[in-house]
Short mmCIF file of N, CA and C in Angstrom, two decimals:
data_model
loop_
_atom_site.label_atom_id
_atom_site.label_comp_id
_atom_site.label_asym_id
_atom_site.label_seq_id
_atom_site.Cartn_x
_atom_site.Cartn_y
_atom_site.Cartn_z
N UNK W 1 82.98 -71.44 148.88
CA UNK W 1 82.37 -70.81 150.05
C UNK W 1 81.34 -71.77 150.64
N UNK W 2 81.49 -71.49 152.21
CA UNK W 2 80.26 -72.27 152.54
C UNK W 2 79.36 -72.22 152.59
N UNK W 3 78.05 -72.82 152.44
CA UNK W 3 76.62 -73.03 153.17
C UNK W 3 76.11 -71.34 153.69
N UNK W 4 76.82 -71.75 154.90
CA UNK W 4 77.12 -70.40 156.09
C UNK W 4 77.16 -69.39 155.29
N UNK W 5 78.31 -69.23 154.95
CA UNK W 5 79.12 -68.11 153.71
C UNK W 5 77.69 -67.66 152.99
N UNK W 6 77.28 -68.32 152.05
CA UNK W 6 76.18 -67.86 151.00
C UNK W 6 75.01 -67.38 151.74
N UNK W 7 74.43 -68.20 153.10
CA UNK W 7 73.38 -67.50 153.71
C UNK W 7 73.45 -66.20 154.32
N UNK W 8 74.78 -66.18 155.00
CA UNK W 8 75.09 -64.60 155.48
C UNK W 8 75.12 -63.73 154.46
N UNK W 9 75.87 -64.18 153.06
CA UNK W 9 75.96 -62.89 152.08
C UNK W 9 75.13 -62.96 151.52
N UNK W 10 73.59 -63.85 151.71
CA UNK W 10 72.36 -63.39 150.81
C UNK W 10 71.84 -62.44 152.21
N UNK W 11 71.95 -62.79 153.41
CA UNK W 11 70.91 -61.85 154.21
C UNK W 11 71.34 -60.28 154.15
N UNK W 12 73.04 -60.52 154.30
CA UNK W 12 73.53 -59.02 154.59
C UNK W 12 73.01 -58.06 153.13
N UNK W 13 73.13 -59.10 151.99
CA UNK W 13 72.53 -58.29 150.71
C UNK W 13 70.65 -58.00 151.10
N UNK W 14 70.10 -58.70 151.83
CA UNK W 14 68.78 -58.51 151.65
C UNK W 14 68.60 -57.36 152.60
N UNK W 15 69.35 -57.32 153.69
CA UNK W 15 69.11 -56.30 154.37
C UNK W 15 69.77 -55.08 154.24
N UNK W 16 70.48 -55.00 153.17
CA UNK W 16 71.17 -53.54 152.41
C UNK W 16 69.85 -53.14 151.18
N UNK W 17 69.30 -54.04 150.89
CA UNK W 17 68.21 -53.82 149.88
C UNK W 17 67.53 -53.07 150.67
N UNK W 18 67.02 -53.99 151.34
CA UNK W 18 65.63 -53.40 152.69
C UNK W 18 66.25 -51.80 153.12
N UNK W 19 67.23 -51.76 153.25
CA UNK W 19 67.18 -50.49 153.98
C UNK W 19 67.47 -49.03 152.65
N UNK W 20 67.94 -49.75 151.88
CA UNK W 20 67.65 -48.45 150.61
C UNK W 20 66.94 -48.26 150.26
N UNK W 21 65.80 -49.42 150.00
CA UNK W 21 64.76 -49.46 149.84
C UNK W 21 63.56 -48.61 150.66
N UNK W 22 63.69 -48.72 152.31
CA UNK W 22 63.69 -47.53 153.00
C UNK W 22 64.07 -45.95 152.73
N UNK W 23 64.97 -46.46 152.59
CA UNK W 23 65.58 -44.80 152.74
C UNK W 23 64.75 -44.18 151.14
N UNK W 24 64.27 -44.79 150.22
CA UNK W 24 63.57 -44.12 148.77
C UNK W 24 62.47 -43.92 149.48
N UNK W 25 61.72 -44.45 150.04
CA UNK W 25 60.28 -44.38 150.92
C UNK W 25 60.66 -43.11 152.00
N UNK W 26 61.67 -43.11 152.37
CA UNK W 26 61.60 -41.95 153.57
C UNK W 26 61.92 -40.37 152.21
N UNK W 27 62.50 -40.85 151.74
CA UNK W 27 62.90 -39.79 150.86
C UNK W 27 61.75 -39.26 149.81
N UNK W 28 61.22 -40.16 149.27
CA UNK W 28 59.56 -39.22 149.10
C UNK W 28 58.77 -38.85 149.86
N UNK W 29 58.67 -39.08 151.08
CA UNK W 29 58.03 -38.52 152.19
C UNK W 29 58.78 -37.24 152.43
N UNK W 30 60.19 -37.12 152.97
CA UNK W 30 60.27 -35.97 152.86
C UNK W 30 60.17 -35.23 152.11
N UNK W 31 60.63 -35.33 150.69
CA UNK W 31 60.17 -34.37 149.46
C UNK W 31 58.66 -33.75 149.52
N UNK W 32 57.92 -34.66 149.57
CA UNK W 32 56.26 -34.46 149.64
C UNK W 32 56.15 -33.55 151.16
N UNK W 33 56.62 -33.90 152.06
CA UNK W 33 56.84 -32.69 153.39
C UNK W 33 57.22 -31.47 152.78
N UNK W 34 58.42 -31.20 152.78
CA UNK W 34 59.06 -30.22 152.24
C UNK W 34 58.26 -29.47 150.93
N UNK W 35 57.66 -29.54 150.18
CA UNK W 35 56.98 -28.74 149.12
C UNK W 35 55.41 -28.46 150.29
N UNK W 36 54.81 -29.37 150.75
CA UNK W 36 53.78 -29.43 152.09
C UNK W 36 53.58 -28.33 152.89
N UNK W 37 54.99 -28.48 152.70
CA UNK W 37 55.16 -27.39 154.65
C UNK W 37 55.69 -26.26 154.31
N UNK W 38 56.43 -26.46 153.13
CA UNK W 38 57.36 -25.22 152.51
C UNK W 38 58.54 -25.11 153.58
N UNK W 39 59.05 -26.22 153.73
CA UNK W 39 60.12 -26.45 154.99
C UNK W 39 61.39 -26.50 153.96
N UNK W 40 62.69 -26.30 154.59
CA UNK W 40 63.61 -26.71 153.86
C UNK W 40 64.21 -27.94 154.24
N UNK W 41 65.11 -28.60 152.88
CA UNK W 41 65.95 -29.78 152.73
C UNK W 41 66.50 -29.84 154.12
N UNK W 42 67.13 -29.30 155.00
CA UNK W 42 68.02 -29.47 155.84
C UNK W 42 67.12 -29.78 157.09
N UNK W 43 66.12 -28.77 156.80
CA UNK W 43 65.05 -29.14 158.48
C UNK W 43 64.27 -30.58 158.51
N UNK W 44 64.32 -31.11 157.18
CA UNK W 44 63.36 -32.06 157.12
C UNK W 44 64.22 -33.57 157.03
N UNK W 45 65.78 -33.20 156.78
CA UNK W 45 66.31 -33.93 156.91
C UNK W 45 66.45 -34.56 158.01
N UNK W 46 66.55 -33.39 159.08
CA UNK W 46 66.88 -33.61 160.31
C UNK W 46 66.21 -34.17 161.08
N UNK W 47 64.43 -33.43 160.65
CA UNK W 47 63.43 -34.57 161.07
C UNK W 47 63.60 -35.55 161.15
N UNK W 48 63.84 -36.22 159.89
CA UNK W 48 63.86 -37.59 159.51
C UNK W 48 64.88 -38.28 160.26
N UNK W 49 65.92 -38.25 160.20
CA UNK W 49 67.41 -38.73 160.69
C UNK W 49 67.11 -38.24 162.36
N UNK W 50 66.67 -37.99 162.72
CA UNK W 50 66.89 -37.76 164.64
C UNK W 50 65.19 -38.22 164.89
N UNK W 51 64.16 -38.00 164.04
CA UNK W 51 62.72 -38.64 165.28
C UNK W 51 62.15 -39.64 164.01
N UNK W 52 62.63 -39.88 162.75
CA UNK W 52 61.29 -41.00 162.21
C UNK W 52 62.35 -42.06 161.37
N UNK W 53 64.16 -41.84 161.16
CA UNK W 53 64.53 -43.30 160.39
C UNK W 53 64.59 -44.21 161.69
N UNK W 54 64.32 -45.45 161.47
CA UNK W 54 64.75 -46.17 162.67
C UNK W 54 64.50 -46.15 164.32
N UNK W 55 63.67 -45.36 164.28
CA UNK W 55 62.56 -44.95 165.56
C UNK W 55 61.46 -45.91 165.69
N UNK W 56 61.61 -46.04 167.37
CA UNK W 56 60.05 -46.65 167.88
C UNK W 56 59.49 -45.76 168.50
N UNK W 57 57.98 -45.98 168.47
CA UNK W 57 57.27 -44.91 168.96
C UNK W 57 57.14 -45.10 170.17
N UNK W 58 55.79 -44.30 170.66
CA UNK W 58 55.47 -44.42 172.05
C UNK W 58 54.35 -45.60 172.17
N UNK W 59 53.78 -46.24 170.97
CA UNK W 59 53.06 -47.42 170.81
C UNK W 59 53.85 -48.23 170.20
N UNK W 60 54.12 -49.17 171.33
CA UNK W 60 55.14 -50.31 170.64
C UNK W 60 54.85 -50.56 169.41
N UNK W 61 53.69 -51.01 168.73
CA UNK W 61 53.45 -51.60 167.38
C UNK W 61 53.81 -50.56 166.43
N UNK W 62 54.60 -49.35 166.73
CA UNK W 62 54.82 -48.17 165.83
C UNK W 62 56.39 -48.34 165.85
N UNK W 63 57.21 -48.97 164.65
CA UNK W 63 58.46 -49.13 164.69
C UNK W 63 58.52 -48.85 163.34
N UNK W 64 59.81 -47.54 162.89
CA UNK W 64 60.12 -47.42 161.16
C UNK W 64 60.96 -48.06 160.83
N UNK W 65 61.36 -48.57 159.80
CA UNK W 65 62.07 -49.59 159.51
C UNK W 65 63.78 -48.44 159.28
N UNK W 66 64.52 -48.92 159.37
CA UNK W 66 66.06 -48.55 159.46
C UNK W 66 66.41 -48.58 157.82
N UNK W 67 67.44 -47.57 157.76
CA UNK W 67 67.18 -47.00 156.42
C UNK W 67 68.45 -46.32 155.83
N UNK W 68 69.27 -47.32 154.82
CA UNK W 68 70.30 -46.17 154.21
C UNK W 68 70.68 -44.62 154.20
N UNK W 69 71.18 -43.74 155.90
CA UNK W 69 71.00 -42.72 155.95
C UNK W 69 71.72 -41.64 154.70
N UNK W 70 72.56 -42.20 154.31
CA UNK W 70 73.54 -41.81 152.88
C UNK W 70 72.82 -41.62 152.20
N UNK W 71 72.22 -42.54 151.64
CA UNK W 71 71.38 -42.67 150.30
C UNK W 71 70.10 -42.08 150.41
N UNK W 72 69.51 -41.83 151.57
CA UNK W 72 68.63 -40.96 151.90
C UNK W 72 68.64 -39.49 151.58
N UNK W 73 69.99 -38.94 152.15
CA UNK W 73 70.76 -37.84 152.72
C UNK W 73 70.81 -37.44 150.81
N UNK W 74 71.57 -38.41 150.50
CA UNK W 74 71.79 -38.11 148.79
C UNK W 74 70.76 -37.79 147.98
N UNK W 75 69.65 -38.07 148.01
CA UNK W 75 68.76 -38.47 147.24
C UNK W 75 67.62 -36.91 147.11
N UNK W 76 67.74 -36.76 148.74
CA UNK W 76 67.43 -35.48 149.14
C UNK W 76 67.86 -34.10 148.43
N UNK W 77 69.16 -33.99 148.72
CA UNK W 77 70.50 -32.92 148.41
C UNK W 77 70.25 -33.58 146.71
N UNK W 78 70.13 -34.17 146.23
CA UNK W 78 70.49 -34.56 144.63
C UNK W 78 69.28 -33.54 144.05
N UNK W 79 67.51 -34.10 144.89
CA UNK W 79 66.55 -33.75 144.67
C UNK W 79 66.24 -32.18 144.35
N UNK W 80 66.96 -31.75 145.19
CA UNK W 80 66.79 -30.16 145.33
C UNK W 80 68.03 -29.56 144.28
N UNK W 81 69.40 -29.86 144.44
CA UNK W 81 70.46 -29.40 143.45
C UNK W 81 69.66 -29.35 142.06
N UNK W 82 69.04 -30.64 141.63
CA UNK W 82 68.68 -30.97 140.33
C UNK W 82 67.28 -30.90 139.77
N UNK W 83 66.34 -29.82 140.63
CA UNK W 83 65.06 -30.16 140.89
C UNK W 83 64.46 -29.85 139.41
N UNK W 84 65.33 -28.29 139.19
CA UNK W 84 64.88 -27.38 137.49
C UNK W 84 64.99 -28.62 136.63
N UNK W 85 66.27 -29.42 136.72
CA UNK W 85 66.46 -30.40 135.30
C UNK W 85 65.48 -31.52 135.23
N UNK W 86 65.24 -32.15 136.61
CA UNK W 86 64.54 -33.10 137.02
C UNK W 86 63.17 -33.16 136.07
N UNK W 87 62.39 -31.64 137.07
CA UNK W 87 61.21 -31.59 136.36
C UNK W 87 60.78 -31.55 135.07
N UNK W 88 62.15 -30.93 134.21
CA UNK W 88 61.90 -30.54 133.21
C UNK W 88 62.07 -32.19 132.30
N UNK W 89 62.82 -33.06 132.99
CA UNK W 89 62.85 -34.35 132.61
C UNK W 89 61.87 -34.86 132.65
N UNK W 90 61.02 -34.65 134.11
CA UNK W 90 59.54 -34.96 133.80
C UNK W 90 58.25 -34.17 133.37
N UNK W 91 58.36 -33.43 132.96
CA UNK W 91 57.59 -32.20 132.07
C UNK W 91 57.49 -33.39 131.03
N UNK W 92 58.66 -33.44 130.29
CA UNK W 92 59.08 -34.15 128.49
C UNK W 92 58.29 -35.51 128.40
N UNK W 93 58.08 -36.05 129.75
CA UNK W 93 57.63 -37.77 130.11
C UNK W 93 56.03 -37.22 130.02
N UNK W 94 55.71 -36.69 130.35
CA UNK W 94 54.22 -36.05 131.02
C UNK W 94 53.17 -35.95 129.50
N UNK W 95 52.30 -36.18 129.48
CA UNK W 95 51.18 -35.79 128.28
C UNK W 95 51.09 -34.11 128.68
N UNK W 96 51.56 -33.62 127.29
CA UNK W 96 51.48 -31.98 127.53
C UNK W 96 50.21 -31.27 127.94
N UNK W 97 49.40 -31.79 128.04
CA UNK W 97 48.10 -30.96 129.08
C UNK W 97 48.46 -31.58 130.43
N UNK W 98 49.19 -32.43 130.87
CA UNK W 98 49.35 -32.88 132.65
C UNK W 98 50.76 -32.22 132.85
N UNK W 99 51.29 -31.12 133.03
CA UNK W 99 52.79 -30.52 133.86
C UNK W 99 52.72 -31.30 135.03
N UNK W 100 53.99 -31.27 135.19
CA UNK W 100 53.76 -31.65 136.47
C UNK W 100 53.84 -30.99 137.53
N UNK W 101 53.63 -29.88 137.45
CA UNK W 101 52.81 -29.09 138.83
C UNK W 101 51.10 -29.33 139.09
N UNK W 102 51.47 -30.50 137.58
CA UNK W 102 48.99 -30.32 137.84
C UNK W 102 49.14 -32.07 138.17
N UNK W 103 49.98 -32.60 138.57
CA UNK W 103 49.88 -34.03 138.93
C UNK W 103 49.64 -34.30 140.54
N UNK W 104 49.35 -35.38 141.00
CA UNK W 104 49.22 -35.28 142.42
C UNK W 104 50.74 -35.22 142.96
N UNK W 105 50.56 -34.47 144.46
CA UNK W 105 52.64 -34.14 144.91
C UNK W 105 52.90 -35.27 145.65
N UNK W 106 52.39 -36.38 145.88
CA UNK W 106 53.15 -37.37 145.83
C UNK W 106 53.81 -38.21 144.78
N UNK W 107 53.12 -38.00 143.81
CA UNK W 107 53.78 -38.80 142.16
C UNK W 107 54.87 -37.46 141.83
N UNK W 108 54.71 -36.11 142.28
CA UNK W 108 55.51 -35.65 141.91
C UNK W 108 56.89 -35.91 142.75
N UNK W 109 56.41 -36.11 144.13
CA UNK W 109 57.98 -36.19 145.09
C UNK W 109 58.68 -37.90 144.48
N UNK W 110 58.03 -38.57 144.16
CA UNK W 110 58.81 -40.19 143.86
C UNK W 110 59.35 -39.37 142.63
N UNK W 111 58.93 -38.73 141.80
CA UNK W 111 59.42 -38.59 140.33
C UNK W 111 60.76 -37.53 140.42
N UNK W 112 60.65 -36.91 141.47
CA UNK W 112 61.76 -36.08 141.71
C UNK W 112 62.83 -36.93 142.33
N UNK W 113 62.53 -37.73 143.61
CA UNK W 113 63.65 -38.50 144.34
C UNK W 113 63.80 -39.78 143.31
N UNK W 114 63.60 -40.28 142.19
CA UNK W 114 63.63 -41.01 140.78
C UNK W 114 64.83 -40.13 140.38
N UNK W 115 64.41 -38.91 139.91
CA UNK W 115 64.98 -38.16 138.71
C UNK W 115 66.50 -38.02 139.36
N UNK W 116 66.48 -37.82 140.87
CA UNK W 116 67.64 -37.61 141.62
C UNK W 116 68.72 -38.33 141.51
N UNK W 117 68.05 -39.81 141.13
CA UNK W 117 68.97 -41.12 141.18
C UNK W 117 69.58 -41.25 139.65
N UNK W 118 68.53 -40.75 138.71
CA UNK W 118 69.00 -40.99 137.54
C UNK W 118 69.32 -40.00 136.99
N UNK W 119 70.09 -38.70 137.45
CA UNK W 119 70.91 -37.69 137.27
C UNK W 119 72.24 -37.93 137.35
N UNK W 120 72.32 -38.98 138.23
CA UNK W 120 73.78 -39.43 139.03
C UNK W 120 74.05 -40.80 138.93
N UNK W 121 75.31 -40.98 138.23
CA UNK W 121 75.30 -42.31 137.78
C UNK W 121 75.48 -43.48 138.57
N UNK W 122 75.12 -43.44 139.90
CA UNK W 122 75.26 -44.35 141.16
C UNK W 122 74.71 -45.62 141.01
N UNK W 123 73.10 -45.42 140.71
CA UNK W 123 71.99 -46.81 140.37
C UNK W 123 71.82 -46.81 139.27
N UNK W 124 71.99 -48.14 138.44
CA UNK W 124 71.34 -48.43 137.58
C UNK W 124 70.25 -48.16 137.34
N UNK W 125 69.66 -47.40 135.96
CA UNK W 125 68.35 -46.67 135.82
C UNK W 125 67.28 -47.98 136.03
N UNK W 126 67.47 -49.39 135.70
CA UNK W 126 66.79 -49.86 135.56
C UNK W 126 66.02 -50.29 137.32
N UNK W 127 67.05 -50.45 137.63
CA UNK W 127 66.89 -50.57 139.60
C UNK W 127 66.47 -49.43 139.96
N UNK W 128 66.45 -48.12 139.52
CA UNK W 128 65.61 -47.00 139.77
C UNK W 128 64.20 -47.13 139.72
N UNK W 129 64.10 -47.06 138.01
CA UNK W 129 62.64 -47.53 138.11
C UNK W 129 61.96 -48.83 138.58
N UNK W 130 62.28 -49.71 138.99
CA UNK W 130 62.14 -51.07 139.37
C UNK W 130 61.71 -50.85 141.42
N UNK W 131 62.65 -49.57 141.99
CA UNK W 131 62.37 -49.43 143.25
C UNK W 131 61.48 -48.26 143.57
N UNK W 132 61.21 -47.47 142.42
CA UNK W 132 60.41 -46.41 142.73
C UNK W 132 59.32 -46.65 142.38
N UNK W 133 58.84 -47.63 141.27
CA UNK W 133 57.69 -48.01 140.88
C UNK W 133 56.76 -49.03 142.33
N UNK W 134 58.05 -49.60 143.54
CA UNK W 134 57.27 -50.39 144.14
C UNK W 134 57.16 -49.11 145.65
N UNK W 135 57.67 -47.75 145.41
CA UNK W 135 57.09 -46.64 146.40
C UNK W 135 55.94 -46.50 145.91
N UNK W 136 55.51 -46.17 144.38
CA UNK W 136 54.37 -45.94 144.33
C UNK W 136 53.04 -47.03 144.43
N UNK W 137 53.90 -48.31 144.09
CA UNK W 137 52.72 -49.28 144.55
C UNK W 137 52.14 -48.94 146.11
N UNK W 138 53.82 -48.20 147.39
CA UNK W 138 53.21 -48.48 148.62
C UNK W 138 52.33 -47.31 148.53
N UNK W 139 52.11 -46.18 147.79
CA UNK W 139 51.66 -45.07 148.42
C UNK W 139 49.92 -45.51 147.43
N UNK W 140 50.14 -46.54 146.21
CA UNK W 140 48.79 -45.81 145.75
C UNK W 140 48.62 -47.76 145.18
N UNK W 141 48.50 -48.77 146.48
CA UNK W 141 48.11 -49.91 146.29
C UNK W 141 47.19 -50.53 145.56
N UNK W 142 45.55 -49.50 145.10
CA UNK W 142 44.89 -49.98 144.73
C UNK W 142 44.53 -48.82 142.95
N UNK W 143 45.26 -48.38 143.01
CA UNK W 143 45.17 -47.54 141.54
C UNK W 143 46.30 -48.43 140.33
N UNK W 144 46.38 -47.57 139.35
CA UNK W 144 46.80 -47.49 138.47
C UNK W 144 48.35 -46.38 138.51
N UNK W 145 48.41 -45.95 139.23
CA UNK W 145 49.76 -44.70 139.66
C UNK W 145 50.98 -45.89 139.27
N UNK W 146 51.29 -47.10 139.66
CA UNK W 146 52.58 -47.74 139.50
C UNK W 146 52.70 -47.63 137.98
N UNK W 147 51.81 -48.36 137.17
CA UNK W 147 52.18 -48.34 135.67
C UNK W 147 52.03 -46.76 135.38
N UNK W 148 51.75 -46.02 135.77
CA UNK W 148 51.90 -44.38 135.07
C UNK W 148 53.37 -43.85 135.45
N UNK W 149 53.65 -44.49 136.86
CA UNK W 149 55.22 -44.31 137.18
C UNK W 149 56.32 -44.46 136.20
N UNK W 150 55.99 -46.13 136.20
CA UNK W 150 56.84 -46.64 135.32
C UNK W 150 57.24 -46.07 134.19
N UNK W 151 56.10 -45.99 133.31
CA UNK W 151 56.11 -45.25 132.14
C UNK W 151 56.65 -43.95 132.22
N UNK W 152 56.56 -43.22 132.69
CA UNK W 152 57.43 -41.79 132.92
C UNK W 152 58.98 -41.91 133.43
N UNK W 153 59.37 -43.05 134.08
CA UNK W 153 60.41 -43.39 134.73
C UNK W 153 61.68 -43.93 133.38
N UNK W 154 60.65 -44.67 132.76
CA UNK W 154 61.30 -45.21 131.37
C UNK W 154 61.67 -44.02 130.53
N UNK W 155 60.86 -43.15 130.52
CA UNK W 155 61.21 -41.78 129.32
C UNK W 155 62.34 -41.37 130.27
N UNK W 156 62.75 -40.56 131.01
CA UNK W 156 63.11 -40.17 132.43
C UNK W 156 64.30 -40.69 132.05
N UNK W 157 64.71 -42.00 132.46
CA UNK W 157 65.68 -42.79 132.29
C UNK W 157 66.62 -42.92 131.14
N UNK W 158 65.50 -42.97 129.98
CA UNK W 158 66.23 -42.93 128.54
C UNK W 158 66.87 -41.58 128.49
N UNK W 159 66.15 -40.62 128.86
CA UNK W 159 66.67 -39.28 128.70
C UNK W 159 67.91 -39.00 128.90
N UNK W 160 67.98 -39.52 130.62
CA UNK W 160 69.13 -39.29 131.42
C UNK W 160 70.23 -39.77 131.38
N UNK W 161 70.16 -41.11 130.88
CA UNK W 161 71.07 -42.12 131.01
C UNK W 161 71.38 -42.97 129.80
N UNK W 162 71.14 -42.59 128.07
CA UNK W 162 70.76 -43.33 127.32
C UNK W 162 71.70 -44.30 127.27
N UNK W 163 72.69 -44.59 127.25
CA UNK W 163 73.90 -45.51 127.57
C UNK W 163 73.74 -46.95 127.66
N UNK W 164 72.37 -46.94 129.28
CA UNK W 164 71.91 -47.86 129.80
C UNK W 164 70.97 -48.85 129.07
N UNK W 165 70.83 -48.26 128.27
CA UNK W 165 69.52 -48.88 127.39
C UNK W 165 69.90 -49.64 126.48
#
């Protein structure tokens, strides 16, 4: 293959990353909406997919980045089908005085749209926790929340998927 060849199939791979990578970021946002607003999966989907994936605003410098609508869409619908097993996956990860109804609901929505992925044998658990650990870097840059991710993501994972390990 050529030159050419390898640069196109590293970009088209970087920009399939980038946009799943998106779509996990849009997908804890909606989760964290949806428990928020007490809205349902379908209204918030719709939000998302018609005014905020891939939208510019009315201030040019306001552009969302474009975003695996599938894997979005999935992650969502997985989230909610699997929410009882999910939690209870992360209940087991959790220090038994922290449930996770007493955690903050953004660590709870990544841990749910996490648990979603590693219910379903689509992603590798390890690329799970590896992309959800860097949502929580975006949501909580200057804490300690990424390594508490992780660590719950790893129990989580083993649980779900021991195979992988």
């Amino acid at each position: 293959m050529s030159r050419t060849g390898d640069k196109r199939n590293s970009a088209e791979r970087e920009a399939r990353q980038a946009r799943a990578a998106a779509a996990r970021l849009y997908a804890v946002q909606a989760l964290f909406q949806m428990e928020a607003a007490g809205h349902s999966a379908d209204r918030v989907q719709r939000e998302f997919l018609n005014w905020r994936i891939g939208r510019e605003g009315e201030d040019e410098d306001i552009v969302s980045a474009e975003a695996d609508q599938a894997l979005f869409t999935r992650i969502i619908d997985d989230a909610v089908t699997w929410q009882s097993r999910i939690d209870q996956m992360t209940d087991r990860a959790l220090v038994a005085k922290w449930p996770i109804d007493r955690i903050d609901p953004v660590l709870r929505s990544v841990f749910r749209a996490a648990g979603a992925e590693l219910v379903t044998p689509k992603t590798p658990p390890r690329v799970v926790i590896t992309e959800y650990v860097r949502v929580a870097q975006a949501f909580f840059a200057e804490g300690r929340e990424s390594k508490f991710v992780n660590a719950v993501l790893d129990h989580m994972a083993r649980e779900a998927r021991p195979e992988a390990f």
